[in-house]
XYZ file of C-alpha atoms in Angstrom:
645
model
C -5.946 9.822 16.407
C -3.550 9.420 19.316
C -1.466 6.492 20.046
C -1.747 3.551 22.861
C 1.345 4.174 25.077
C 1.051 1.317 27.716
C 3.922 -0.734 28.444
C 5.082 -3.252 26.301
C 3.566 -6.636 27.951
C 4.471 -10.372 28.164
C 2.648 -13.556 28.403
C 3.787 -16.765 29.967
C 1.759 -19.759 28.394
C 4.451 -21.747 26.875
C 7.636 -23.564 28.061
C 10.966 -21.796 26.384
C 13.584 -23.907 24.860
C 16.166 -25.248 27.017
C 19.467 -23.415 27.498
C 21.243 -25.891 25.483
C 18.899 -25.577 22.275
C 19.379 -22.131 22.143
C 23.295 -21.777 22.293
C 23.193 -24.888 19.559
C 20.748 -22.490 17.316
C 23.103 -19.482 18.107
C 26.097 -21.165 17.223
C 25.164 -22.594 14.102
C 24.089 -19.777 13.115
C 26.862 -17.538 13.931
C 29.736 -20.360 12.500
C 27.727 -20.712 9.260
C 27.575 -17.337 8.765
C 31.159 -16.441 9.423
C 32.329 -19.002 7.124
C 29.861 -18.152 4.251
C 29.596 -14.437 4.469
C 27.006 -12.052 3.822
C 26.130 -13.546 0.199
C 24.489 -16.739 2.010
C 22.367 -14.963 4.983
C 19.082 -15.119 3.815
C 19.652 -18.701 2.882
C 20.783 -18.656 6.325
C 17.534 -17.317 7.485
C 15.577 -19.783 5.708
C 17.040 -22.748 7.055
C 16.733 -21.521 10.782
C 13.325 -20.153 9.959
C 12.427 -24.082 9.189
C 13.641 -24.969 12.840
C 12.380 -21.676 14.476
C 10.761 -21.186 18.202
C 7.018 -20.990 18.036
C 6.195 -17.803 19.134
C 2.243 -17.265 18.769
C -0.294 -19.936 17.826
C -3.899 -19.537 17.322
C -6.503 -22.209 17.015
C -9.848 -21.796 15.678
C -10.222 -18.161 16.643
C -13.564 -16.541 16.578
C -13.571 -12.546 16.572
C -17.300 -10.977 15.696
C -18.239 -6.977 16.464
C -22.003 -7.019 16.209
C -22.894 -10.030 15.355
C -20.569 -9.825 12.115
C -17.487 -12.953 12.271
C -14.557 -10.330 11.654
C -12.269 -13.857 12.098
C -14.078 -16.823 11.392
C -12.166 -20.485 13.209
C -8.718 -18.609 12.367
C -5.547 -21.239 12.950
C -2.368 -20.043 12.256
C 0.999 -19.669 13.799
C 3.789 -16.746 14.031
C 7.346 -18.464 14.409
C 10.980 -16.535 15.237
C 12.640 -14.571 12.551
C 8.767 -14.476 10.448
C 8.143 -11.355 8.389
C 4.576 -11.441 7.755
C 2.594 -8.408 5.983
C -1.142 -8.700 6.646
C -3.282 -6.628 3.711
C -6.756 -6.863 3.097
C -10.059 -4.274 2.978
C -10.288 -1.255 5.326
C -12.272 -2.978 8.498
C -11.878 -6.060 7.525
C -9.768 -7.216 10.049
C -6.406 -6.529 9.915
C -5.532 -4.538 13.253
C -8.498 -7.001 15.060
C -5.832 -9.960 13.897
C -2.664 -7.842 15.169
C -4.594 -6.976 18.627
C -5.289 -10.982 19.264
C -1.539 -11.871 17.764
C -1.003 -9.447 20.850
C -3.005 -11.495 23.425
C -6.683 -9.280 23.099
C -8.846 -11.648 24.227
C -11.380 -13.258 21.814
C -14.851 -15.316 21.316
C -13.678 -17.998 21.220
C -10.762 -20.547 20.015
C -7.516 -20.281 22.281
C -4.574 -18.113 21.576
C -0.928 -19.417 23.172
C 2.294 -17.123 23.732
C 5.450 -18.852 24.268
C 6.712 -18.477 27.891
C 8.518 -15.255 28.567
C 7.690 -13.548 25.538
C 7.902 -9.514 25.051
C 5.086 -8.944 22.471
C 5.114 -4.945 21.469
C 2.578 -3.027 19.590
C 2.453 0.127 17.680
C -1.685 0.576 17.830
C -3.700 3.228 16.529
C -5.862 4.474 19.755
C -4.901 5.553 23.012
C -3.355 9.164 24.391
C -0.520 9.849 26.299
C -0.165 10.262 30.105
C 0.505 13.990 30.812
C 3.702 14.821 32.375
C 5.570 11.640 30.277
C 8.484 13.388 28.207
C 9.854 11.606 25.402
C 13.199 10.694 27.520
C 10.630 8.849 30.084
C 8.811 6.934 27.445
C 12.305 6.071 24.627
C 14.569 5.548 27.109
C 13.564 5.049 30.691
C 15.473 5.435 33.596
C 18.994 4.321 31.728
C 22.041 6.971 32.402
C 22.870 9.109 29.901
C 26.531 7.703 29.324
C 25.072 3.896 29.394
C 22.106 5.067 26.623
C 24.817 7.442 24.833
C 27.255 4.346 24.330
C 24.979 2.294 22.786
C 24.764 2.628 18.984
C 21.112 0.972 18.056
C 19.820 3.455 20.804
C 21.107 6.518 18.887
C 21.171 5.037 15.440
C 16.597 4.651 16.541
C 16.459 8.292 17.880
C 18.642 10.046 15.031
C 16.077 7.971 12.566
C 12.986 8.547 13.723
C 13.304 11.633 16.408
C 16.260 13.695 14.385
C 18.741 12.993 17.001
C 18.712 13.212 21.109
C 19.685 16.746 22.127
C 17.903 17.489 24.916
C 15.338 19.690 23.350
C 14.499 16.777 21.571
C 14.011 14.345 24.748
C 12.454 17.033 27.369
C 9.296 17.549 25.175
C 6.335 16.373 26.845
C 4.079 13.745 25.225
C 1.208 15.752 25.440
C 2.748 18.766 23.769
C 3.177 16.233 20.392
C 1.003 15.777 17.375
C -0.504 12.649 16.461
C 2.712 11.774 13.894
C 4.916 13.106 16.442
C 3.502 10.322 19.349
C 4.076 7.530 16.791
C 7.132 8.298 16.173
C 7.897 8.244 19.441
C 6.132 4.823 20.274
C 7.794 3.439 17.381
C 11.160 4.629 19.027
C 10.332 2.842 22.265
C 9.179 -0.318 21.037
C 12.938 -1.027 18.938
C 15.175 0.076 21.369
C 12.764 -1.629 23.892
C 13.973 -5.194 22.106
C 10.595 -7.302 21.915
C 10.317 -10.831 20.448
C 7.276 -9.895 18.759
C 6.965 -6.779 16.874
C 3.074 -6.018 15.618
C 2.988 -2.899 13.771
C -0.044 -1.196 12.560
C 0.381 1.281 9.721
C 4.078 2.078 11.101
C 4.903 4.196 8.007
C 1.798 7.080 8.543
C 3.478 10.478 9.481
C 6.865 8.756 8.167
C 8.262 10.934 5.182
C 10.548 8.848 2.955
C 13.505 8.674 3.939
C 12.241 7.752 7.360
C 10.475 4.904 5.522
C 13.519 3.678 4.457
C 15.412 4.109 7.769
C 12.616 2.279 9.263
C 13.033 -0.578 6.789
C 16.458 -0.980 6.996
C 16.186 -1.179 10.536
C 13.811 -4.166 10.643
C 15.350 -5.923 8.101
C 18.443 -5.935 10.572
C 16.274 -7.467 13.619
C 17.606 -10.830 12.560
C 15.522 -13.240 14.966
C 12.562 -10.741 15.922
C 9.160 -11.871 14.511
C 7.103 -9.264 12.518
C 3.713 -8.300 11.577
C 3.145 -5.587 9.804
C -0.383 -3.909 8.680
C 0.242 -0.928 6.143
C -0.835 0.444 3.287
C 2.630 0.889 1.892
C 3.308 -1.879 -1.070
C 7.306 -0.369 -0.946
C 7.767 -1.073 2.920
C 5.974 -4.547 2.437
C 8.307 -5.742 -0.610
C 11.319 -4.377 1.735
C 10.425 -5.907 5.003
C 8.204 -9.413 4.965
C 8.922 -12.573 3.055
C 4.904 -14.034 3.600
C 1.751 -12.185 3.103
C -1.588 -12.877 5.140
C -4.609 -11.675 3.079
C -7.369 -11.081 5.546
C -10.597 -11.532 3.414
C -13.993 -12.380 4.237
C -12.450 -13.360 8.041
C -10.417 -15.930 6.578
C -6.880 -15.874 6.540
C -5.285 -16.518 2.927
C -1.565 -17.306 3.147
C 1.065 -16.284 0.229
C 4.644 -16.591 0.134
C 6.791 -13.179 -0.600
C 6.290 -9.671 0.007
C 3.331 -7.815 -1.783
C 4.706 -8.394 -5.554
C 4.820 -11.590 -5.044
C 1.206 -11.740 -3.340
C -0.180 -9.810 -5.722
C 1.715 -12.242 -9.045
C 0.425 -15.070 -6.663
C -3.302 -14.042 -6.239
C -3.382 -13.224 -9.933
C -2.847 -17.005 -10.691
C -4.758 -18.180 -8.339
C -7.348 -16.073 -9.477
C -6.931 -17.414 -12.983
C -7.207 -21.050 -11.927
C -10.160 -20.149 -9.624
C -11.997 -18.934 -13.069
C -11.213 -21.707 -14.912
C -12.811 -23.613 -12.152
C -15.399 -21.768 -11.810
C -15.701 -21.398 -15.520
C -16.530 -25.374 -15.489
C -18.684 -24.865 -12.492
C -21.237 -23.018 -14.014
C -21.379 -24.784 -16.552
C -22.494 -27.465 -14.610
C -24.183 -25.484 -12.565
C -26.680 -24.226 -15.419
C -27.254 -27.790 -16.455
C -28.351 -28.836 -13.259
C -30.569 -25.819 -13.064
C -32.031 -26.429 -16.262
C -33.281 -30.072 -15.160
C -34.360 -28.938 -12.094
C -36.552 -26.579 -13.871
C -38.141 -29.387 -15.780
C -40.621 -30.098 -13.186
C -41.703 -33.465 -10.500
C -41.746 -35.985 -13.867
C -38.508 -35.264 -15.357
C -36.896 -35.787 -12.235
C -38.793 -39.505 -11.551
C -36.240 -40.557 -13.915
C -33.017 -38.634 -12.479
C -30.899 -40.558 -10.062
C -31.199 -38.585 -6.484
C -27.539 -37.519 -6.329
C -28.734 -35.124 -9.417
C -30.788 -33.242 -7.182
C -27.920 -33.034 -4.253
C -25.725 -32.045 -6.808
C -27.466 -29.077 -8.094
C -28.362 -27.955 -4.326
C -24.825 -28.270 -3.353
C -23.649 -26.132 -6.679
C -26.173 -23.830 -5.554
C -25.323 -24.054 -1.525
C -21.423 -23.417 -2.379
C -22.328 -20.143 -5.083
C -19.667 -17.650 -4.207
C -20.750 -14.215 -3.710
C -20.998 -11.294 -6.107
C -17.457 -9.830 -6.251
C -17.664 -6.044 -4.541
C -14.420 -4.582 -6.231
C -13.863 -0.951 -5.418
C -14.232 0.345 -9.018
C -13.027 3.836 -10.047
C -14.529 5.085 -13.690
C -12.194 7.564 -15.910
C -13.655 10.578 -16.642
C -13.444 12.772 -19.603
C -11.517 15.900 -18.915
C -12.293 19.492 -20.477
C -9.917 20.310 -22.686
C -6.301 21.365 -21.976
C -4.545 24.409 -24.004
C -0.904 23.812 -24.626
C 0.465 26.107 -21.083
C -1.174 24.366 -17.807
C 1.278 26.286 -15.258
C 4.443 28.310 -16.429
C 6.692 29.870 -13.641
C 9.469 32.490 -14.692
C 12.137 33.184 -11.953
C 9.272 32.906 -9.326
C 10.257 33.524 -5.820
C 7.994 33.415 -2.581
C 8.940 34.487 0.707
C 7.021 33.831 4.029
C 8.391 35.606 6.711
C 11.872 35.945 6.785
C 12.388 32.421 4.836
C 12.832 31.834 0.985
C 10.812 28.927 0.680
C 10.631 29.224 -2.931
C 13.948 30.990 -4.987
C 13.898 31.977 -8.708
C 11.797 29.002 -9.557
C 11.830 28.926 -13.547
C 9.621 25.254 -14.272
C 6.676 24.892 -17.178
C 3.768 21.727 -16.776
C 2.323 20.924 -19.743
C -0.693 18.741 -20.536
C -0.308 15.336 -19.835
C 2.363 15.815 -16.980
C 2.371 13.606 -14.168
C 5.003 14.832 -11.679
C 5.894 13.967 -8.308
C 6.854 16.304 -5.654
C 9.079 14.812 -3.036
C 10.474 16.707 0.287
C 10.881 16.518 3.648
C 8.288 17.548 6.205
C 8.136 21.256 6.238
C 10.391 22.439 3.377
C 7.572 24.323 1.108
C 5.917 21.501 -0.615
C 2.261 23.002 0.487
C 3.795 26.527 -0.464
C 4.151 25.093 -4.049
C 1.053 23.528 -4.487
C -0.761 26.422 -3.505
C 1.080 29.054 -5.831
C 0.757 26.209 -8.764
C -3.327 26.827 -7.791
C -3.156 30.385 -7.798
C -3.697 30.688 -3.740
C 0.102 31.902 -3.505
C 1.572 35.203 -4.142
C 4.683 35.404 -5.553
C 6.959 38.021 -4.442
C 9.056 38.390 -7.907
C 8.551 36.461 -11.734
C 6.006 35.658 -13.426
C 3.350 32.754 -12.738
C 1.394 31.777 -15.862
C -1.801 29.827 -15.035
C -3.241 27.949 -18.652
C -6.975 29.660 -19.058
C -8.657 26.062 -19.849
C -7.345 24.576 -16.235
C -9.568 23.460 -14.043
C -7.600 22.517 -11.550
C -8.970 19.894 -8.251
C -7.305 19.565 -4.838
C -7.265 16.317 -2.708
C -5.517 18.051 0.525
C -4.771 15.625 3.608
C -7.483 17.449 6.288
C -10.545 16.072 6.240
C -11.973 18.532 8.901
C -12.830 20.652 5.500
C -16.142 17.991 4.908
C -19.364 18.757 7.037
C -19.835 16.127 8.938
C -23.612 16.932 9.560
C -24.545 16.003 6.002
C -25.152 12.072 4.175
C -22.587 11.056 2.264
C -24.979 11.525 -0.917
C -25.337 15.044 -0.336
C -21.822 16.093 0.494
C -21.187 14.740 -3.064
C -24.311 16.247 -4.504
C -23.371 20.106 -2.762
C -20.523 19.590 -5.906
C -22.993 18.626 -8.577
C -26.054 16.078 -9.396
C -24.194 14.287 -12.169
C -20.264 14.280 -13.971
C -19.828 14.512 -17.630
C -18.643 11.158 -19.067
C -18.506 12.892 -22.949
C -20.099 11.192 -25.874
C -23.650 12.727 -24.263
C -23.049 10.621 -21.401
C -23.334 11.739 -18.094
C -23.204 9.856 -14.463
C -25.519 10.772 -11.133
C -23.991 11.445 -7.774
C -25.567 8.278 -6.730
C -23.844 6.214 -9.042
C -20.491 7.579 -8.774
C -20.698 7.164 -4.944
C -21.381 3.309 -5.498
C -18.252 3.091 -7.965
C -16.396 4.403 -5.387
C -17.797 1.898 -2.607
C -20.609 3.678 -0.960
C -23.706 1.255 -1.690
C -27.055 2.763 -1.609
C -27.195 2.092 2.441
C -24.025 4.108 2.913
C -25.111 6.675 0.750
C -27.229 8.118 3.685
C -24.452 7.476 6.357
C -24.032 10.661 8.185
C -20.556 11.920 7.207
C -19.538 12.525 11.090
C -19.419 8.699 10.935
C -17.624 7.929 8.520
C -14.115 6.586 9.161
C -10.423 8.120 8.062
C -10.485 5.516 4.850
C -14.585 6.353 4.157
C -14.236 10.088 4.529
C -10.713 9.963 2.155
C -12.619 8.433 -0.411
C -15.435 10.907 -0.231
C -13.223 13.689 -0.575
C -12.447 11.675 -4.159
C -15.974 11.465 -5.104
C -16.691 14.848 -4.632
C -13.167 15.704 -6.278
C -14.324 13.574 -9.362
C -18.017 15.048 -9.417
C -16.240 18.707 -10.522
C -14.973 17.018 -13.668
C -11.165 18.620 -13.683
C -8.549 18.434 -15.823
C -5.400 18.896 -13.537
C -5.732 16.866 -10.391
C -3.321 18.044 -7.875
C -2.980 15.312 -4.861
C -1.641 16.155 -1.573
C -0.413 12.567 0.019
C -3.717 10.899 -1.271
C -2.875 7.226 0.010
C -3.681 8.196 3.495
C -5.928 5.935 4.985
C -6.325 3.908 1.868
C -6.366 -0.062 1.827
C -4.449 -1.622 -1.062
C -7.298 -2.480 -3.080
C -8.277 1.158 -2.699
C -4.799 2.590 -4.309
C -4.868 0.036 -7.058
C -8.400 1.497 -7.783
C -7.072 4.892 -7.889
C -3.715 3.796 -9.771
C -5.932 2.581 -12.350
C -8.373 5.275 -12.916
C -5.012 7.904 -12.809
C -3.672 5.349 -15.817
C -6.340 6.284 -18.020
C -6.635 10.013 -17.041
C -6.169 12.428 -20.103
C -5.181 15.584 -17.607
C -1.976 16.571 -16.385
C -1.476 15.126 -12.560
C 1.045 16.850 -9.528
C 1.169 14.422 -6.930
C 3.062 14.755 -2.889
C 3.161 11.646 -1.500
C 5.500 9.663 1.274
C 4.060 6.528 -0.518
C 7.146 5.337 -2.328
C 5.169 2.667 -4.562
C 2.666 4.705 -5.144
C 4.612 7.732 -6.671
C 6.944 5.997 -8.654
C 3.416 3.832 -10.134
C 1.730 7.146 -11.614
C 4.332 9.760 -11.665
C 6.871 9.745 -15.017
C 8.867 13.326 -13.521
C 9.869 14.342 -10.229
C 10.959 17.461 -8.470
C 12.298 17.487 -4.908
C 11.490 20.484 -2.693
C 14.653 20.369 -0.194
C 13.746 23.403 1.981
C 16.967 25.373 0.535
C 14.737 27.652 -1.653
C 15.040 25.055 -4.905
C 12.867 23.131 -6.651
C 15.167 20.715 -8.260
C 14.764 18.126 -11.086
C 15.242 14.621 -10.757
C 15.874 12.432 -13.460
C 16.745 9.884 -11.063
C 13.253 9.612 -9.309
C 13.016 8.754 -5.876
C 16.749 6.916 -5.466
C 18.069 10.503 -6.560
C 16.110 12.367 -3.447
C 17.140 10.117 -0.929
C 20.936 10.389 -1.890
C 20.587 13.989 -2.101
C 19.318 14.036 1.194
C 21.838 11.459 3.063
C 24.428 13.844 1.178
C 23.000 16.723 2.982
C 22.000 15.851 6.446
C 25.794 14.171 6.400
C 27.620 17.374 4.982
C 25.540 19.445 7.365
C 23.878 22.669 5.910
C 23.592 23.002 2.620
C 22.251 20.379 -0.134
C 24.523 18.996 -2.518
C 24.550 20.116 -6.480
C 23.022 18.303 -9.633
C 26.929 17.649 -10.024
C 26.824 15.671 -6.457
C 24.100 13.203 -7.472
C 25.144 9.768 -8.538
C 26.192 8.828 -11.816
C 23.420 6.349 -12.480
C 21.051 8.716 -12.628
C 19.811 9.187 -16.327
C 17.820 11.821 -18.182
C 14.731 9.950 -19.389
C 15.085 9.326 -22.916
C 11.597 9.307 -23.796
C 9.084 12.631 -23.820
C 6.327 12.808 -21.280
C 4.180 12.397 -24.681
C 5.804 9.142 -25.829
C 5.818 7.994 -22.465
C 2.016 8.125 -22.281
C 2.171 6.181 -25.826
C 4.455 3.505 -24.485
C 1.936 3.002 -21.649
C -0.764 2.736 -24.224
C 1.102 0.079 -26.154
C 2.077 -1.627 -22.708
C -1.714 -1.982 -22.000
C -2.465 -3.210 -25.187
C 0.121 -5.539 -25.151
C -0.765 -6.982 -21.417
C -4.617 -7.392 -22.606
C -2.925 -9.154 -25.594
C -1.098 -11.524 -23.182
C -4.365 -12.307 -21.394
C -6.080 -13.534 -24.129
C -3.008 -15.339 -25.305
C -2.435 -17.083 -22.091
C -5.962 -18.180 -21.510
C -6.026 -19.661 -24.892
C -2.932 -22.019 -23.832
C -5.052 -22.714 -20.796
C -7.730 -23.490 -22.707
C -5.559 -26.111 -24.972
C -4.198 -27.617 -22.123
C -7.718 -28.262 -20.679
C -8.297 -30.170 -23.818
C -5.388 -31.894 -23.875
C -6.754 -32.997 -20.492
C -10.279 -34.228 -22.010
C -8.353 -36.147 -24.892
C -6.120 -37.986 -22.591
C -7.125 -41.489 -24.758
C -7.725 -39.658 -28.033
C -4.200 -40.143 -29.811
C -5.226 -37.848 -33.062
C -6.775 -35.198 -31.372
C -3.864 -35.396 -28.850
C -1.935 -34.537 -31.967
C -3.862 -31.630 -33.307
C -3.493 -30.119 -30.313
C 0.120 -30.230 -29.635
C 0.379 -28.211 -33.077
C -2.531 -25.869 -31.530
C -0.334 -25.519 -28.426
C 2.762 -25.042 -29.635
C 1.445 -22.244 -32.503
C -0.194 -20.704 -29.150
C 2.651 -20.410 -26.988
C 4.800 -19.481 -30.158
C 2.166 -16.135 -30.178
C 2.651 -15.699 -26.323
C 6.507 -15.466 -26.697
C 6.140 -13.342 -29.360
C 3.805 -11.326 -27.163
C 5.885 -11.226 -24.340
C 8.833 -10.205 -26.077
C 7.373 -6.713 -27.742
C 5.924 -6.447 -24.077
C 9.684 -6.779 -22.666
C 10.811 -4.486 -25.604
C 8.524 -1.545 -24.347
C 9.026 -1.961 -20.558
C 13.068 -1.245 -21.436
C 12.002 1.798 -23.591
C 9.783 3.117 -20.019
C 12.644 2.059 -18.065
């Protein structure tokens, strides 16, 4: 999918602050700053966030595609210096929200822009002009030695284009892949300096250490406003402070990035079931007298009735939770793949040099690189699809390995969505003599029965994603091997996924640009740095990225084990114990639950024996015995995190 590459637009609705206000705000900030340092700045930007400019209001905004409210009476409001991360279900209205933040017109309800304002958005549509080369769209018609001089102008095209030779800038737009043109866009719209940045899925085609360019970058924009829709939970937690959870066309406001949304939801999710706990309670009484029939009521007060029709009325709907199932895996022998000074050669580049590396059952590794460096060239010989020109390559005779790759060209698009996952089989092996239909795992995987029959050709990047994980599933394997499987998911989606990879028994190899997603499932890592090694990293992710900011700043080469910094610790713990210290941190957690809604429940008594002095009593002794167990709880729960950590 291409990219929209019209100029970045403005809208004059609102009257700017005077001259005056605006030096005041400037100074302040600049004075306070200077005499404070660094170690006060975001308390810096917190004050002058509470006296920020307005930027974008909207009131009561009505957005429906075919009859269906995608935003439903919408007011909210998008101030200077905000760093907002939008989340919420595949087409449920996240990029319809950035496109009217932008100025798209809607059904209704007014949207207001702030006179003057540059508004620029990455969007997800669109192709580029022919004859436009990336010089024309980046950087205009500035001279090279005014453009050269300026440092956020190089510092954007050495991040995301790899620097500005003229190779580089002379490429035509049209000659550029789909990554390539967002890139690009991405390039134009921060050296382009907008007010208003609106970013949809800025991170896809990004590998990681453009991810963290990109967030470092942002995070210096001091007084731009930013909205940001992406999958990526690591880029939210770096860049945004407030979370918008688009759900149900509502918009459900949170303060922090997407830990603290997702700690935040959890409680009010907790406190909604209590409530609703209550509610049905009620609810079932009232039912239960209605039933009664026309004389039992003669002697009910009417506001019985309107009660039990307004319980009714205000029922929420059924909860439609993406649900993944774990699946019992044949049986793993002891070798799964075992390479012995492997080498592989394509053309006249090593990709792969005297590789020596054994996974074992259980292992869940992550394989980190840059674009291009042999990453696909692994996974393939680790399936068996790749010669090797010298060693050995030991493939395990139980594995049955299954590949999520990132084209989805490979599914026929002329066939339902039920059959593509029936052409794999009519029903998966749950063990124990159970077993699960085609038509069943589709639903736990968000297909209802409707969708089931959708024509696959229709389906969109996030529907046909998740098919290719149905049909993945249906083959029952035990080694899943996952080539950058967040693409296109929401966040619900890879929580799903993270959960059914918790609980399965294979061994897992995993390339992913998804930061928050690797470091969630994977317990080893190797980086493939394009040199011909496949090197360990015992320091995870932090370890690649220094090894590659050592190398792309020393120039050719990559720096040794020896080069890596000193933080970096061998993991102390087995991949074996690791997978029991998960166990016991699961256990624990589901031990917390039950602990912490029995304190809730205590404190709901205390409520109901407000004017009861001795039963007040017994259950300050009930409480304090309860949260006594929750510490104690929480502190074997601390005790094993540190041992994973």
């Amino acid at each position: 999918m291409g990219i929209a590459l019209e100029p970045v637009g403005t809208l004059t609705r609102h009257a700017q602050p005077d001259k005056g206000e605006a030096e005041e705000r400037k100074g302040y900030s600049d004075d306070q700053e200077d005499e404070d340092g660094d170690a006060h700045s975001e308390t810096l930007h917190g004050m002058l966030r509470t006296v920020a400019r307005n930027y974008i209001n909207l009131e009561h905004v009505q957005v429906a595609f075919s009859h269906k409210a995608v935003l439903d009476d919408v007011s909210l409001g998008l101030n200077e210096a905000d760093r907002i991360g939008i989340v919420g279900r595949n087409g449920g209205g996240k990029s319809t929200l950035l496109r009217v933040l932008s100025g798209a017109s809607v059904d209704s309800g007014r949207v207001t822009h702030a006179g003057g304002l540059r508004v620029g958005m990455l969007a997800q549509v669109g192709d580029p002009a022919p004859g436009v080369t990336i010089r024309m769209r980046v950087i205009g018609d500035r001279l090279d030695h005014e453009w050269a001089a300026d440092g956020k102008t190089r510092d954007v095209l050495t991040g995301l284009l790899g620097g500005f030779e003229d190779a580089v800038l002379d490429r035509e737009l049209t000659s550029l892949s789909g990554g390539e043109l967002r890139r690009v866009e991405l390039a134009h719209l921060l050296i382009d300096g907008c007010d208003v940045l609106l970013l949809d899925e800025p991170t896809n085609h990004l590998d990681l250490e453009a991810v963290a360019w990109l967030a470092r970058h942002l995070k210096g924009l001091r007084n731009t406003a930013l909205a940001v829709v992406t999958h990526d939970r690591w880029f939210l937690d770096e860049v945004t402070d407030r979370t918008w959870e688009v759900i149900r066309g509502q918009i459900e406001e949170y303060d922090g990035g997407y830990s603290a949304y997702v700690l935040a939801k959890a409680e009010r999710s907790r406190q909604d079931a209590t409530m609703e706990a209550r509610r049905a309670n009620l609810l079932r009484k009232e039912l239960a007298w209605l039933r009664r029939g026309p004389p039992a009521r003669t002697t009910k007060p009417k506001f019985r009735i309107d009660a039990a029709n307004t319980l009714i009325a205000t029922e929420p709907p059924a909860r439609n939770d993406v649900e993944l199932v774990n699946f019992a895996s044949a049986r793993l022998g002891r070798t799964v793949m075992d390479a012995q000074d492997v080498s592989v050669t394509l053309g006249e580049r090593e990709l792969i040099h005297r590789l020596t590396w054994s996974v074992g059952p259980g292992d869940r590794v992550g394989i980190l690189g840059p674009n291009g460096a042999g990453k696909t060239t692994l996974i393939r010989m680790l399936l068996g699809d790749q010669r090797v020109d010298s060693g050995k390559l030991v493939i395990g005779k139980t594995v049955k390995p299954a590949y999520l790759s990132q084209h989805l060209d490979e599914l026929n698009p002329n066939l339902r969505v039920l059959e593509a996952v029936q052409e794999i089989a009519e029903f998966v092996d749950l063990g124990k003599g159970r077993e699960m239909s085609a038509s069943t795992l589709c639903e736990r995987l968000g297909f209802d029965a409707g969708s089931q029959w959708t024509p696959v050709g229709d389906l969109s990047g996030g529907e046909r994603r998740r098919l290719q994980l149905t049909r993945l599933l249906m083959a029952g394997p035990n080694v899943l091997i996952l080539d950058e499987p967040t693409n296109d998911f929401d966040v619900e989606t890879l929580a799903a996924l993270e959960d059914l990879l918790d609980g399965f028994a294979g061994t897992i190899l995993i390339v992913s640009h998804d930061r928050y997603f690797i470091e969630r499932v994977c317990e080893t890592y190797r980086a493939v740095l394009g040199d011909g090694d496949v090197r360990d990293l015992p320091g995870g992710v932090d370890e690649y990225l220094a090894l590659r900011s050592a190398a792309l700043s020393g120039g050719r080469g990559t720096p040794t084990k020896a080069q890596a910094p000193e933080e970096f610790k061998v993991p102390a713990l087995s991949a074996a114990e690791r997978r029991e210290v998960n166990k016991q941190v699961a256990s624990l957690e589901r031990k917390m639950n039950t602990a912490q809604e029995k304190v809730a429940a205590i404190h709901q008594l205390m409520h109901e024996h407000a004017t009861d002095h001795d039963a007040l009593r017994a259950d300050g002794a009930a409480l304090r015995k309860a949260e006594a167990k929750l510490a104690e709880i929480e502190m074997e729960w601390y005790a094993a995190l540190e041992l994973l950590n």
